[in-house]
């Protein structure tokens, strides 16, 4: 079913991330610093910084950590991070996109390639996977914020392209260059969103059963655990029975 998408699987994996709180904070801080360095240090006039701060707040990152990360963007002699995207295939032919922020391309490329290889996958060329995904802005709200109908109506009024509601919450999708405007319009009605970011959304998903699903999730977890990796996307589905078996 369509509901058993990459986004549901991401929620399944978030339980493991709770055990890596300090590492998660480090990644969030890195994104805040880079966003502030590339634009203004005021989130009011820097959509990427605003989204990064919202993501940090959603993970209960302390305000002091956020402010330090913003201040770090103006420090002289600090690290200079480069955005590098890797694309490849996991077990079962699943397409995987890995977004990184790195100060050493050779180290990051070697690490990502090794993770793919060890879990039955292979790294491909840029563009070998991304054509199977849509680049979209995504705004997320908790399920209790509004009914599915009310959120859909608000999303249409805000200029969004799609709205998907379920037990995990509401996901509103829009063109990447419209993310700031759509998020602002929704915020005026429902308050600050749980998250607002530009993502890779699979156009279609590949179903995976028990062993292959477990292998792929292990690979994605190892990628998430890499210090240079910021986001991981994959176009797969896992059945409820397979998820229950792995969660047992």
PDB file of C-alpha atoms in Angstrom, residues 14-22:
ATOM      1  CA  UNK A  14      13.676   7.269  14.329  1.00  0.00           C
ATOM      2  CA  UNK A  15      13.549   5.047  17.416  1.00  0.00           C
ATOM      3  CA  UNK A  16      17.178   4.160  16.829  1.00  0.00           C
ATOM      4  CA  UNK A  17      18.074   7.833  16.398  1.00  0.00           C
ATOM      5  CA  UNK A  18      16.826   8.601  19.892  1.00  0.00           C
ATOM      6  CA  UNK A  19      19.854   6.699  21.190  1.00  0.00           C
ATOM      7  CA  UNK A  20      22.169   8.953  19.211  1.00  0.00           C
ATOM      8  CA  UNK A  21      20.904  12.281  20.499  1.00  0.00           C
ATOM      9  CA  UNK A  22      24.280  14.012  20.698  1.00  0.00           C
TER      10      UNK A  22
END
